[in-house]
Coordinates of C-alpha atoms and ligand atoms in Angstrom, one line a residue:
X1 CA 22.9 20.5 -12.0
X2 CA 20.9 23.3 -11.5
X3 CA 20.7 25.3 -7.9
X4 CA 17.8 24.8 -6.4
X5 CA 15.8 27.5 -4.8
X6 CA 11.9 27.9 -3.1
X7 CA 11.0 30.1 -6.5
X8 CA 11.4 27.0 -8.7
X9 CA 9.4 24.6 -6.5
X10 CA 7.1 27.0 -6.5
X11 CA 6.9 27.5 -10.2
X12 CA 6.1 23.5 -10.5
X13 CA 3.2 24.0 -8.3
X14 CA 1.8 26.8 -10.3
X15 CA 2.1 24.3 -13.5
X16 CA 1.1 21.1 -11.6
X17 CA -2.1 19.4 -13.6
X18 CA -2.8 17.6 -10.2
X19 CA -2.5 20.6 -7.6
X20 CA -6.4 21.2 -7.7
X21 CA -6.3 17.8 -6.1
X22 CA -5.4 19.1 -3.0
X23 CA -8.3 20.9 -1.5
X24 CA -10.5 17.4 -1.7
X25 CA -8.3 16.4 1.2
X26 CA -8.6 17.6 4.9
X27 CA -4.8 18.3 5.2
X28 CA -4.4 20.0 9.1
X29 CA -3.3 24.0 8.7
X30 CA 0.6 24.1 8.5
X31 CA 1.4 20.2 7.8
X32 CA 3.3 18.9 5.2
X33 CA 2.2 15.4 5.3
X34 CA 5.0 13.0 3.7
X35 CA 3.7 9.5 5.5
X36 CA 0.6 9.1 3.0
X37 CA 2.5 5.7 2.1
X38 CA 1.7 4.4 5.8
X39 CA -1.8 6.1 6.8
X40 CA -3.5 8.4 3.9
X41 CA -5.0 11.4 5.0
X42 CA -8.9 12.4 5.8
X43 CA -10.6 12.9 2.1
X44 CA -13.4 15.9 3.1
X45 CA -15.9 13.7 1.6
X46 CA -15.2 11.2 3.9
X47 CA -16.4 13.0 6.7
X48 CA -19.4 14.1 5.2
X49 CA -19.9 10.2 3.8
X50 CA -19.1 9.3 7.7
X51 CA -21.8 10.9 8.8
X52 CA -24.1 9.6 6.5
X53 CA -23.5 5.9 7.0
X54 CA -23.4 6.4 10.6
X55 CA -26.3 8.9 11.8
X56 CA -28.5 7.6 8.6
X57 CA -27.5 4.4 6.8
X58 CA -26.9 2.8 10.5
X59 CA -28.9 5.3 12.7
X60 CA -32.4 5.8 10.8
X61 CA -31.8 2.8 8.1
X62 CA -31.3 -0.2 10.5
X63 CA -31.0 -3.6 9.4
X64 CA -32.6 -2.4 6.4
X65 CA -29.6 -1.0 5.0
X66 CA -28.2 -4.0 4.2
X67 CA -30.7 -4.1 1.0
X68 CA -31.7 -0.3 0.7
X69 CA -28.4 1.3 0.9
X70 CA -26.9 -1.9 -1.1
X71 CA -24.3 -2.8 2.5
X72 CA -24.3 -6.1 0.9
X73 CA -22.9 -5.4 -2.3
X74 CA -19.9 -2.8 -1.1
X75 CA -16.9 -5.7 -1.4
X76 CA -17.8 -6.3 -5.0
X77 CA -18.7 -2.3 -5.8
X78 CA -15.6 -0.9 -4.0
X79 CA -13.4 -3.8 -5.5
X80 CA -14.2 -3.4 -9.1
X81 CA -13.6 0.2 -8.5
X82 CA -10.2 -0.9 -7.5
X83 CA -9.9 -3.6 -10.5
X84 CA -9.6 0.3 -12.6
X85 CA -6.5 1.3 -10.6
X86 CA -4.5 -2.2 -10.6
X87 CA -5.0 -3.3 -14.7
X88 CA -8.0 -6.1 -13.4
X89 CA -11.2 -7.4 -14.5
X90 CA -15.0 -6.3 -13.0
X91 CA -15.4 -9.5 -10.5
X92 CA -11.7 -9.5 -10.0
X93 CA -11.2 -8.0 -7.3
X94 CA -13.3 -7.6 -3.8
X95 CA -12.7 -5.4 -0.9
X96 CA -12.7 -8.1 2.4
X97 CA -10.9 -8.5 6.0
X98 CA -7.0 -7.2 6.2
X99 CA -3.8 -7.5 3.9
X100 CA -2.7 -10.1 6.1
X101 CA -6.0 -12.2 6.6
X102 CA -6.2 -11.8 2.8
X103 CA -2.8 -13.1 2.1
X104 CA -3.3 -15.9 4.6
X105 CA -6.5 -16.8 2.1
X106 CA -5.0 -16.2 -0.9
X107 CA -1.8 -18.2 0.3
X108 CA -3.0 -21.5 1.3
X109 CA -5.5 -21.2 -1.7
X110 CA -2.2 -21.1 -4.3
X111 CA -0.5 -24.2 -2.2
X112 CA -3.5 -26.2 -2.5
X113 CA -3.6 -25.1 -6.5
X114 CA -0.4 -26.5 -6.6
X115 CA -0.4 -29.3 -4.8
X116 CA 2.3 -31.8 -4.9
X117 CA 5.0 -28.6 -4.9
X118 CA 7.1 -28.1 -1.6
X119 CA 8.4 -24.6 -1.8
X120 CA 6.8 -20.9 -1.0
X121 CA 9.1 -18.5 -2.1
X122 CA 9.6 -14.8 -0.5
X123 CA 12.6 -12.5 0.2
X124 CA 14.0 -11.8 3.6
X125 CA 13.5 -8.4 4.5
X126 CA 9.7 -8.8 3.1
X127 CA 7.0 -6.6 5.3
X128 CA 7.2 -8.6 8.8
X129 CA 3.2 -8.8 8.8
X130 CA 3.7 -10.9 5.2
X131 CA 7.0 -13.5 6.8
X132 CA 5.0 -14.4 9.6
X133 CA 1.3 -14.9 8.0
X134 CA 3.3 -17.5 6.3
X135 CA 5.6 -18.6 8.8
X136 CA 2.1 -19.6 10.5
X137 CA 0.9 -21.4 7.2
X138 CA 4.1 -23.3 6.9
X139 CA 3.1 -24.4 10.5
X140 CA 0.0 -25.0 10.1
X141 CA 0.3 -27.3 7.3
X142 CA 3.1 -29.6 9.3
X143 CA 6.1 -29.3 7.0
X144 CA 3.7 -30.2 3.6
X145 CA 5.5 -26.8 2.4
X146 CA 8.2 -24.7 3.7
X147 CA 8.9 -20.9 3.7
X148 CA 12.2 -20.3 1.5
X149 CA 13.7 -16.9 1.0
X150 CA 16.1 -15.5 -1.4
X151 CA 17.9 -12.3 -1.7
X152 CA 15.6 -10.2 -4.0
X153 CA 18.5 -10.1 -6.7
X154 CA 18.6 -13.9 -7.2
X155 CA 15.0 -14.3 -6.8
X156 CA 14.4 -14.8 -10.5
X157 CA 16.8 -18.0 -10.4
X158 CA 15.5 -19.0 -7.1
X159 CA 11.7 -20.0 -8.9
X160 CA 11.9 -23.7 -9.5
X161 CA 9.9 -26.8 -10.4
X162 CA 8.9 -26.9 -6.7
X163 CA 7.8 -23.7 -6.2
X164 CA 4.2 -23.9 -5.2
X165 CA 4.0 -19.7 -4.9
X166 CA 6.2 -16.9 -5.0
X167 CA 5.0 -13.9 -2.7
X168 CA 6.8 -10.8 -3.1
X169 CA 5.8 -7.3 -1.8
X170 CA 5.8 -4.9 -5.9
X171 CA 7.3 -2.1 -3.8
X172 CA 9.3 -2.3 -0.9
X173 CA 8.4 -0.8 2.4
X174 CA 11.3 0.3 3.2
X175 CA 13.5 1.1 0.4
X176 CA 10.8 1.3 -2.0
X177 CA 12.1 -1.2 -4.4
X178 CA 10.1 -2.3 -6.9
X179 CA 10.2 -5.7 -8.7
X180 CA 9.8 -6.3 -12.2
X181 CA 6.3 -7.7 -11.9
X182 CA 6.1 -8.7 -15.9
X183 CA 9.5 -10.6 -15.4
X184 CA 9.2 -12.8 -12.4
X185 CA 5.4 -13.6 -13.1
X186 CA 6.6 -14.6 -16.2
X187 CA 9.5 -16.9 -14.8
X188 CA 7.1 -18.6 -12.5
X189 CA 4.8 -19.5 -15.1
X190 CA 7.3 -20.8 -17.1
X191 CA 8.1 -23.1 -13.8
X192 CA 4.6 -24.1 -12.9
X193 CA 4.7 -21.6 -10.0
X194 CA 2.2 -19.0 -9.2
X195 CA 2.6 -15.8 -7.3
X196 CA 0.8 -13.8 -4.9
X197 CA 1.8 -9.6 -5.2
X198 CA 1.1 -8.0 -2.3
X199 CA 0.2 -4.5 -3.8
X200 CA -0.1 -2.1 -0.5
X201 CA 2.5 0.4 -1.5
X202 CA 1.7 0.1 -5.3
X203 CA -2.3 0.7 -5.5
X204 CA -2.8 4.1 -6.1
X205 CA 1.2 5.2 -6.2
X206 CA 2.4 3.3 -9.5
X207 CA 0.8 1.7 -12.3
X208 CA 0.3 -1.5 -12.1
X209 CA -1.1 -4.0 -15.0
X210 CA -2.1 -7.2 -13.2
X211 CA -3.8 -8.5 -16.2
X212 CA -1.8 -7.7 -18.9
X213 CA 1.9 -9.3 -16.9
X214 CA -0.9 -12.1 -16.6
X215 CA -0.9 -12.3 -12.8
X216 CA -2.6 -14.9 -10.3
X217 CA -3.4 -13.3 -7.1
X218 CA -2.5 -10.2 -5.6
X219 CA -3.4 -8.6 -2.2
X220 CA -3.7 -5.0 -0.9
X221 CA -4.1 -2.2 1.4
X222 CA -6.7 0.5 1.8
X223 CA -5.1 2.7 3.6
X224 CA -2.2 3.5 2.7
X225 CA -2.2 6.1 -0.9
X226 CA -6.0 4.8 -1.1
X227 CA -7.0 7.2 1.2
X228 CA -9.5 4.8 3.0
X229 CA -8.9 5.3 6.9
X230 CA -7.2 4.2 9.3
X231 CA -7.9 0.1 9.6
X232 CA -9.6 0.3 6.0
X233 CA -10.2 -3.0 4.9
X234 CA -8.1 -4.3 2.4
X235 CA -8.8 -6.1 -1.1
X236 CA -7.6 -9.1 -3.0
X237 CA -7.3 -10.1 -6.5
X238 CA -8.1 -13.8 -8.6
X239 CA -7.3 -13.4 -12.2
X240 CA -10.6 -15.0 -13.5
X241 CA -8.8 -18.3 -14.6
X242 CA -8.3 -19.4 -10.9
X243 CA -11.8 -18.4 -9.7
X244 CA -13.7 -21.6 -10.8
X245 CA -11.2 -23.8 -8.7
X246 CA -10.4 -21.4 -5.9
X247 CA -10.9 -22.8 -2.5
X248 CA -9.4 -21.0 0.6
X249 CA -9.8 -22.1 4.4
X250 CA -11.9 -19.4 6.1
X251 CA -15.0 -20.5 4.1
X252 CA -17.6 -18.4 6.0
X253 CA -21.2 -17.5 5.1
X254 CA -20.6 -14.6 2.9
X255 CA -18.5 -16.6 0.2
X256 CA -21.8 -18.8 0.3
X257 CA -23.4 -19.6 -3.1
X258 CA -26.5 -18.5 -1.4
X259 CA -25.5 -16.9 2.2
X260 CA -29.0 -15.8 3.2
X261 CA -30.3 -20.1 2.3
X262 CA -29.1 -20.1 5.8
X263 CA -28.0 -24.3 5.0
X264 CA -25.6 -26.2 6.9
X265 CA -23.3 -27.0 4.0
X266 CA -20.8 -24.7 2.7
X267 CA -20.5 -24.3 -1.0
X268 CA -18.4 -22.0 -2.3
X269 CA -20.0 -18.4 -4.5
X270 CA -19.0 -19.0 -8.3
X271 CA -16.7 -16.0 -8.2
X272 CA -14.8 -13.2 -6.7
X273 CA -17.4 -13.5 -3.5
X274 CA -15.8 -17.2 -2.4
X275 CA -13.1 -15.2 -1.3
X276 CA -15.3 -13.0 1.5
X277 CA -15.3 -14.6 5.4
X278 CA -17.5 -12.6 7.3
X279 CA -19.3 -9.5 7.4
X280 CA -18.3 -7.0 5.5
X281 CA -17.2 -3.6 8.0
X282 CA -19.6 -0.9 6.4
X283 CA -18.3 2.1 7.6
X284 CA -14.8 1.3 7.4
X285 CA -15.8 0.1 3.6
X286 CA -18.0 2.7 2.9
X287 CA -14.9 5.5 3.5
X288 CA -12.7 3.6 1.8
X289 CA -14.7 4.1 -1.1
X290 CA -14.4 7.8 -1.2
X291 CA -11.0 7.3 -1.0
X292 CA -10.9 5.1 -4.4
X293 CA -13.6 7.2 -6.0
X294 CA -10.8 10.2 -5.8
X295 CA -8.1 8.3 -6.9
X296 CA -10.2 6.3 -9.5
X297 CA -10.9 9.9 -10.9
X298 CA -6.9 11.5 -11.0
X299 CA -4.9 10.2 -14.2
X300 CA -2.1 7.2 -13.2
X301 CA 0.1 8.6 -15.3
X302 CA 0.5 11.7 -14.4
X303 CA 0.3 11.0 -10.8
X304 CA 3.5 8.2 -11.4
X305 CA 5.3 11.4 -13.2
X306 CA 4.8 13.5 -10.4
X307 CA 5.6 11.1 -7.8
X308 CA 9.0 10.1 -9.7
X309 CA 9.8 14.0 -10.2
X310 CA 9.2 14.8 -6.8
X311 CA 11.7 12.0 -5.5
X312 CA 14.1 13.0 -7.9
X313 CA 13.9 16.4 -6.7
X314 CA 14.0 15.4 -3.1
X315 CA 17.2 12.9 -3.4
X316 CA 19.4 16.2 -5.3
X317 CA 17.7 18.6 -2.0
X318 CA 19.6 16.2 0.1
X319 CA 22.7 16.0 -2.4
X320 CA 22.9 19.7 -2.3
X321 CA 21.8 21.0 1.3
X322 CA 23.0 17.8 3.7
X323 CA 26.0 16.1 2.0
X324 CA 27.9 16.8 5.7
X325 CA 25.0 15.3 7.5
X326 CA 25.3 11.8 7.1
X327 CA 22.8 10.8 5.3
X328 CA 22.8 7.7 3.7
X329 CA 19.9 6.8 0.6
X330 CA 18.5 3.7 0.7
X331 CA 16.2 3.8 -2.4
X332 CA 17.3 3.7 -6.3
X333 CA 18.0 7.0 -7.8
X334 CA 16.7 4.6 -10.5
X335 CA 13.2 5.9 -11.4
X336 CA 12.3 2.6 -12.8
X337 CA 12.9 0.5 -9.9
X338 CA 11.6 3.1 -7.4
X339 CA 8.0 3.5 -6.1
X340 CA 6.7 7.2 -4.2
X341 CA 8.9 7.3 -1.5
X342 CA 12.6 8.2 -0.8
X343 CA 14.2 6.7 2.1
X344 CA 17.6 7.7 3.8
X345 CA 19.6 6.4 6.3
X346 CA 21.3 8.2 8.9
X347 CA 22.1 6.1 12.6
X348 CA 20.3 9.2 14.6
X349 CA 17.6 8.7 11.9
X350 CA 14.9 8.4 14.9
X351 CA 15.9 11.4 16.8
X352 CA 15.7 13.2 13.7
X353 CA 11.9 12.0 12.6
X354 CA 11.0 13.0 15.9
X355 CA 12.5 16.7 15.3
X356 CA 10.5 17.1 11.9
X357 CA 7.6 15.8 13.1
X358 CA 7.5 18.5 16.0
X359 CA 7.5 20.7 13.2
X360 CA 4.8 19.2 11.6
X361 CA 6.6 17.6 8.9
X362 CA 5.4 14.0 9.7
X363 CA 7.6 11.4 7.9
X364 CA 7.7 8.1 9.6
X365 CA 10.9 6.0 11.2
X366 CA 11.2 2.1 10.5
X367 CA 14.2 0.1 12.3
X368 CA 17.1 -0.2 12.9
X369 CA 18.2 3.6 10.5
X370 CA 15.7 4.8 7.9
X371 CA 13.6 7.4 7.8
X372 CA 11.3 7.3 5.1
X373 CA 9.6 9.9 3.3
X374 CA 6.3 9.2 0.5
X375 CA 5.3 11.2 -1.7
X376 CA 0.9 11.3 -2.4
X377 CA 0.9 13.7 -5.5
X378 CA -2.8 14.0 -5.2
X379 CA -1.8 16.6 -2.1
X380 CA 1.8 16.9 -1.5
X381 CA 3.1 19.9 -3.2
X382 CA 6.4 20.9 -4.7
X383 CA 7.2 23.3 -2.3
X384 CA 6.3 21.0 0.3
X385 CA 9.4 19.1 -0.4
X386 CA 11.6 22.6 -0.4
X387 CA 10.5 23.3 3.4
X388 CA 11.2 19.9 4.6
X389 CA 14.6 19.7 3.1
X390 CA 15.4 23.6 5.0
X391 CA 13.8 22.3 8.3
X392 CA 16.0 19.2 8.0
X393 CA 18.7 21.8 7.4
X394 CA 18.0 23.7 10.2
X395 CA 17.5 20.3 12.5
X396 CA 21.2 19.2 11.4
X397 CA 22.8 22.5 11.7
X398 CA 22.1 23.1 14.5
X399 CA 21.7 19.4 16.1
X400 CA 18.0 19.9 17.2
X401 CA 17.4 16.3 17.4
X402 CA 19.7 16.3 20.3
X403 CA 17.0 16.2 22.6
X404 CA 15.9 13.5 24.9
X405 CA 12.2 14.0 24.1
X406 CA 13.4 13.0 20.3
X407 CA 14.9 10.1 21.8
X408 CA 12.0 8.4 24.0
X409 CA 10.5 5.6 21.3
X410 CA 6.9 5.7 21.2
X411 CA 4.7 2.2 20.4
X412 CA 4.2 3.1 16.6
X413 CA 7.0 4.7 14.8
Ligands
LIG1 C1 0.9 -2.0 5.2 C2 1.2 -3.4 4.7 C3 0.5 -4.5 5.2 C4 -0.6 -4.3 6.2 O1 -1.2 -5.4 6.7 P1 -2.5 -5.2 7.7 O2 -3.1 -6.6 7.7 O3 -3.4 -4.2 7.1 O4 -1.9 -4.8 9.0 C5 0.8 -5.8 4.7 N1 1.8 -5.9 3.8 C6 2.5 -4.9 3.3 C7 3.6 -5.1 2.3 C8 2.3 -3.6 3.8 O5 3.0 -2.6 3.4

């Protein structure tokens, strides 16, 4: 293995395709930002888009927005933009409500699809946001179906004949894990089973083919490597097959045939749109779409080769600078199974977040010991990764962490 020094990282950055990427985002002087997996960072045509929606759209437009600046159209437009980075269909995919309000829709549409099957399958350790929404389903529906879960290794075997819907998280949270999304769709077909992918650490970080692995539903997040803001809303996918008999319990006006008909009977839009609730959130919508426009323009491939080489590089950093430290890793040093984020262990693991991010190197903590570090190629640079492996150095050497302030646990970690 070759030593690693500051020259060479900066060397990649001088040959990096996507470094010109950088200066669309609004990065704050002297941060190296490695949380882009948990809250994406201000594109600088969002602020300029902000301002537009707000002072004109909303401020001079009015209610006539809705038509003139084409308000009512932005789930469809900013999700077919989306369909271009997940391997889907124009009217696939629409941008509506949150991940979890989307995967409450998208779940209790798949059970009633499969009606007559018992069984929703997911794997313990699953984001919590994704256990409870259908914890709450399982409850709501009295027993008709029950929430099973099954160590991610034996989840392929776990898929049966009364499997109504497998939901599974493509990359882990945590560990960032990723499942063989080709395989296991493929397996619950072959049972009768569908499956819902919850794509919030995949969209915009690793290619994903929904189409071609032949995929049912899948949910997502827009704010996370989409760049969209915080509280973006997030999007959902029907593979066109499903549409047609697609019905899902919060059946409000805007997944109306005919919203603005103003009639007392619901019945459901022919499409994607039977999916919406409510009003769409404009400006939330609206800077999420700058978001997607930039990564829509930036080349998968090379951003998945970055995002893989920089993790690489990061987990031999570690291997060669903190082997006395402690650390533990908790992701694959297998590329394939990885998505863009390396995660470590270590049992002072908060302490030591807090120490980085005082330094401006803002990686995030999740329960009980990992610290978690994602890598958004589209502005995280090479030698970004050098200077948070010597400040975490530095922090371990010479026990900075030890600190009470590092200690006190804040709301959101
Ligand atoms: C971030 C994330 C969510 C977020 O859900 P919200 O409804 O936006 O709070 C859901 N699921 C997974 C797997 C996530 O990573």
């Amino acid at each position: 293995m070759q030593t690693l020094n500051r020259a060479y990282f900066e060397a990649l950055d001088r040959d990096d395709p996507l470094a010109a990427y950088r200066d669309q985002f609004d990065l704050p002087a002297g941060h190296i930002y490695l949380n882009g997996n948990s809250l994406g960072v201000l594109p600088k045509a969002a602020k300029e888009k902000a301002r537009q929606v707000v002072e004109e759209q909303w401020g001079q437009g009015l209610i006539r927005s809705w038509n003139t600046h084409d308000w009512i159209r932005i789930p469809q437009r900013v999700g077919d933009k989306i369909a271009g980075l997940i391997g889907a269909d124009d009217g696939e995919v629409i941008v509506a409500d949150s991940t979890s309000v989307n995967l409450f829709k998208m779940a209790a549409a798949a059970v009633k699809l499969n009606a007559g099957r018992h069984k929703i399958l997911s794997e313990p350790g699953n984001f919590p946001t994704d256990l409870y929404i259908l914890q709450g389903l399982e409850q709501f529906l009295d027993g008709q179906v029950r929430l099973v879960t099954e160590h991610r290794d034996s989840i392929l075997d776990a898929i049966d004949e009364d499997t109504a819907v497998v939901v599974l998280t493509h990359v882990h949270y945590k560990s960032g894990a990723m499942f063989d999304m080709a395989a296991i769709t493929a397996r619950a077909h072959e049972k009768g089973a569908l499956v819902i992918w919850d794509l919030s650490h995949s969209t915009g970080a690793v290619p994903v083919e929904l189409n071609r692995v032949g995929a049912d539903f899948a949910i997502g997040c827009g704010y996370k490597y989409l760049n969209g803001g915080p509280g973006a809303p997030g999007f959902l996918f029907v593979a066109k097959r499903h549409q047609a008999q697609l019905q899902q319990p919060l059946s409000g006006w805007f997944g109306h045939a005919n919203p603005f008909a103003m009639r007392d009977d619901y019945e459901a839009a022919p499409g994607i749109a039977r999916t919406l609730c409510g009003t769409t959130p404009v400006v939330g919508a609206s800077l999420l779409e700058v978001g997607v426009d930039i990564m829509a323009s930036a080349d998968m491939h090379q951003i998945r080769e970055k995002s893989l080489r920089m993790g690489q590089l990061f987990i031999e950093l570690i291997e060669q600078r903190c082997s006395q430290y402690g650390f533990g890793l908790a992701s694959s040093k297998d590329p394939a199974v990885r998505g863009s984020q390396v995660s470590l262990t270590h049992e002072q693991g908060f302490a030591i977040m807090q120490a980085l991010i005082a330094r401006n190197i803002i990686g995030d903590f999740r329960a009980p010991d990992i610290l978690r570090f994602g890598f958004t190629p589209l502005y995280v640079r090479y030698v970004d990764l050098w200077d948070c492996v010597d400040a975490l150095v530095d922090i371990m050497a010479n026990d900075h962490w030890d600190q009470a302030a590092f200690k006190k646990l804040t709301a959101v970690t």
